[in-house]
Each structure stands twice: as structure tokens, then as C-alpha cells.
CSV table of C-alpha atoms in Angstrom, one decimal:
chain,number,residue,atom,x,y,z
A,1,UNK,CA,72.9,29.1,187.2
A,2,UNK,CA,75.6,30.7,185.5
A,3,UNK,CA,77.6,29.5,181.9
A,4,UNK,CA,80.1,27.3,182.2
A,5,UNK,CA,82.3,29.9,181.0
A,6,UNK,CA,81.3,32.2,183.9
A,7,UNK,CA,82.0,29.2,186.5
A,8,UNK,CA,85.1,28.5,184.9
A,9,UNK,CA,86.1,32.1,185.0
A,10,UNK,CA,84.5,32.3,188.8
A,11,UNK,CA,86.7,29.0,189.6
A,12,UNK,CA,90.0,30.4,188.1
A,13,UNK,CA,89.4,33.5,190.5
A,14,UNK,CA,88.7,31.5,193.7
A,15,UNK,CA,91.3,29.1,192.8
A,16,UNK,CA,94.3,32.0,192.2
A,17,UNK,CA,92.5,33.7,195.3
A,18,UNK,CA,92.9,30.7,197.2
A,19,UNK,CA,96.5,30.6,196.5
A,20,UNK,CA,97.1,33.9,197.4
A,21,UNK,CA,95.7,33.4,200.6
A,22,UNK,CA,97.9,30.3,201.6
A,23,UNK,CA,100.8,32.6,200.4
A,24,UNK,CA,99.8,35.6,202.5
A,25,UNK,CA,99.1,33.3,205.8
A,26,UNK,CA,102.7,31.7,205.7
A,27,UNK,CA,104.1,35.4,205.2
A,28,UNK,CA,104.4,37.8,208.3
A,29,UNK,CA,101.1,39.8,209.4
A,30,UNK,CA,100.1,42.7,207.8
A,31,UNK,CA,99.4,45.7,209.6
A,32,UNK,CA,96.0,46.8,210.1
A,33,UNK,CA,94.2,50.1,210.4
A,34,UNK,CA,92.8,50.0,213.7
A,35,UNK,CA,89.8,52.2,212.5
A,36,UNK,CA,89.0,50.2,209.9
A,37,UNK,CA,85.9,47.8,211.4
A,38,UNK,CA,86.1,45.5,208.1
A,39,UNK,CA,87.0,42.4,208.4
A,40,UNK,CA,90.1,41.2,206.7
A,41,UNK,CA,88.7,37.8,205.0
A,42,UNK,CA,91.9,36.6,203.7
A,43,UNK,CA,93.2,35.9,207.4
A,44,UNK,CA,89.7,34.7,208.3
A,45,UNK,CA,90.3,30.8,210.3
A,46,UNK,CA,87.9,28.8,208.6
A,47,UNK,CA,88.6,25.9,210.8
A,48,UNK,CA,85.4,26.2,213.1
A,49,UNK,CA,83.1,26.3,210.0
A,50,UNK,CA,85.0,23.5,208.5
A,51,UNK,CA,84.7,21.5,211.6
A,52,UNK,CA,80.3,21.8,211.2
A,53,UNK,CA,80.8,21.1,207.6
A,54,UNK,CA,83.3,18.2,207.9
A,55,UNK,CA,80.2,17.1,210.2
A,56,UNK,CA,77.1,17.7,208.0
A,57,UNK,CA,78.8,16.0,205.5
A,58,UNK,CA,78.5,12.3,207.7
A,59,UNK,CA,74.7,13.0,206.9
A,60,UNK,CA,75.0,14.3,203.4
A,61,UNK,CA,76.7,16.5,200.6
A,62,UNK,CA,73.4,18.6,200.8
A,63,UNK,CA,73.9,18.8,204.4
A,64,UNK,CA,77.5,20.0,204.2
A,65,UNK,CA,76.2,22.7,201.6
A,66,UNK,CA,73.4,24.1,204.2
A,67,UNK,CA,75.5,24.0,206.9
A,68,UNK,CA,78.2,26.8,204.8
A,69,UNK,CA,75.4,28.2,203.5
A,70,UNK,CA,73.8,29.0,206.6
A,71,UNK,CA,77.4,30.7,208.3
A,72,UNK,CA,76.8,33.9,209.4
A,73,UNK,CA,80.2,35.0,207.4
A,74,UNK,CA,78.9,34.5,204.1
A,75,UNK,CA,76.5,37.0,205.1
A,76,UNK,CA,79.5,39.2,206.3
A,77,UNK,CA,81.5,38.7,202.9
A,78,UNK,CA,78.3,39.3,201.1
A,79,UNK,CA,77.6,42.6,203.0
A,80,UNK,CA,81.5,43.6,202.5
A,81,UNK,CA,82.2,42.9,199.4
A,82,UNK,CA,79.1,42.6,197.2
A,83,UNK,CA,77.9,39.4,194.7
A,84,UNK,CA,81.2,38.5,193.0
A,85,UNK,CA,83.7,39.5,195.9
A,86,UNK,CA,81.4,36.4,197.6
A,87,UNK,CA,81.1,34.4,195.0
A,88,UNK,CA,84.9,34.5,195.1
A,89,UNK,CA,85.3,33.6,198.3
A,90,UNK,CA,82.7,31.4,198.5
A,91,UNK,CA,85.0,29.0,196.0
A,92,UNK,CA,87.7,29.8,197.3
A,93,UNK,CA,86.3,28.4,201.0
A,94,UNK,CA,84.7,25.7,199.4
A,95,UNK,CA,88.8,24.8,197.5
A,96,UNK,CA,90.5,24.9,200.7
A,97,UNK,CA,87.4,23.2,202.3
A,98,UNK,CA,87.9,19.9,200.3
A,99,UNK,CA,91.6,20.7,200.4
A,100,UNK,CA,91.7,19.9,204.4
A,101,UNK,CA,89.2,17.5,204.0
A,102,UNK,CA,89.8,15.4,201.7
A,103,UNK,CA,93.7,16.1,201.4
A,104,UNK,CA,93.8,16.5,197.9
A,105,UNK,CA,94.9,19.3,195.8
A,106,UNK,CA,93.6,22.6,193.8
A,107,UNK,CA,92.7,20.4,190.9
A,108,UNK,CA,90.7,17.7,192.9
A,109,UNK,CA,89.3,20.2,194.7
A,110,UNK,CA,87.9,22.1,191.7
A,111,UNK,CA,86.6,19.2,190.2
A,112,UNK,CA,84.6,18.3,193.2
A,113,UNK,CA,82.8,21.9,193.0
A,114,UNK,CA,81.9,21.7,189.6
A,115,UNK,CA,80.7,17.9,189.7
A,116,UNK,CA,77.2,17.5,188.7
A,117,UNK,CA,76.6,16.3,192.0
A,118,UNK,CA,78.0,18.5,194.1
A,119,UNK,CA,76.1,21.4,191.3
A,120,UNK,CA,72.7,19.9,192.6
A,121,UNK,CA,73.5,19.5,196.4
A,122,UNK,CA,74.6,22.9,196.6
A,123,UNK,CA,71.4,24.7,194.3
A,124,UNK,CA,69.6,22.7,196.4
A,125,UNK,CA,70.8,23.3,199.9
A,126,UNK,CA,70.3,27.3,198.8
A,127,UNK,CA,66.6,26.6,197.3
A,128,UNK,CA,66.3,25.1,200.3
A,129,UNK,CA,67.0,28.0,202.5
A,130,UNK,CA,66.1,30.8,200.2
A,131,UNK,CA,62.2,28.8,200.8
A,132,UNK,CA,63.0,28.8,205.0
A,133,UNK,CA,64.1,32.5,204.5
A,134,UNK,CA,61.2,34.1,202.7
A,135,UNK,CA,58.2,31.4,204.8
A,136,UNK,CA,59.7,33.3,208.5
A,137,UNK,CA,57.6,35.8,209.6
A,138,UNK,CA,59.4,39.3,209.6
């Protein structure tokens, strides 16, 4: 688990990020490279993921944290761009996440993420399939 001051740092990040995002989406499209195969995360519709996670969450917090866990996009982001370009967009998903779901703001949202409980649902939902990943046969 990282300091509090790294999370707090992390959160600050995902939080500016996820502002920058909204901004970016309500301004005109940006033009792409077409031979550029990466995919452009900040105009990424997150709606179908929040959808599974809106409906793991009817059975649990932990549930909701599998369920994002187990996206195939984190894998994506991770692959793209590395431990802390994930870990920022994990918290920024997770921000705009609670954001639609909830309807509450940054703030709310932020404080949600770094409740204890939400802290233990979430180590535990990736313990939980870190133990599922490494028991499959390769």
C-alpha cells in the first residue's frame, strides 16, 4: 500500500486528470494519426464498464472493485502506459465512476476512494484475483 502522501499525490493527479478529460470531451475532436494503433484513453466511453460496475455493486463494494479490476482495459492502459500512467487513470475512472453513479462531485468522489472501506474492498478484490491469476494453469 502506498503513503498517504503518495495517495494523496496519486489522487490530486487522477482528480486534475479527470478534469482535463471532461474539458477535452466537451471541446471538438482532436485529430488522430491514423498509424498510430494506441489507444487514445482520454476519449475512452467508460459507460459499458460502468454499467457492470453499477451492477456488481447491488451485490457488493468488493464486487464492484473485481468487476473494474477484471476489464480488459486496465490491462490495455497498463500495457500503454506503464504503473503510474494506470494508476492515474485507474482514479481517475474510479472519480468519474462515483461521479455518474452516485451524482456527487470531485470531492465526494475522492473521499469515497480513500475511505477505509472502500481501501479494503478494493486490496481485496485485487488479492483476490492476483490468487485466481497465479492458481490458472499456463
Amino acid at each position: 500500500m502506498a503513503s498517504a502522501n503518495k495517495q494523496q499525490k496519486r489522487a490530486s493527479r487522477a482528480k486534475a486528470k479527470a478534469k482535463q478529460n471532461r474539458t477535452q470531451r466537451a471541446a471538438a475532436p482532436v485529430e488522430l494519426d491514423p498509424n498510430d494503433d494506441r489507444i487514445d484513453f482520454e476519449s475512452v466511453d467508460l459507460t459499458e464498464l460502468f454499467k457492470k460496475m453499477i451492477d456488481a455493486q447491488k451485490i457488493s463494494q468488493q464486487a464492484m472493485c473485481t468487476a473494474f479490476l477484471e476489464d480488459p482495459l486496465l490491462e490495455l492502459v497498463y500495457e500503454q502506459e506503464g504503473e503510474e500512467g494506470a494508476m492515474d487513470f485507474i482514479l481517475a475512472a474510479l472519480i468519474e465512476y462515483r461521479q455518474w453513479s452516485a451524482d456527487t462531485d470531485e470531492a465526494g468522489a475522492l473521499a469515497w476512494i480513500e475511505s477505509p472501506a472502500f481501501q479494503a474492498d478494493y486490496v481485496a478484490a485485487s488479492d483476490a484475483i492476483a490468487t485466481q491469476t497465479q492458481q490458472k494453469p499456463n
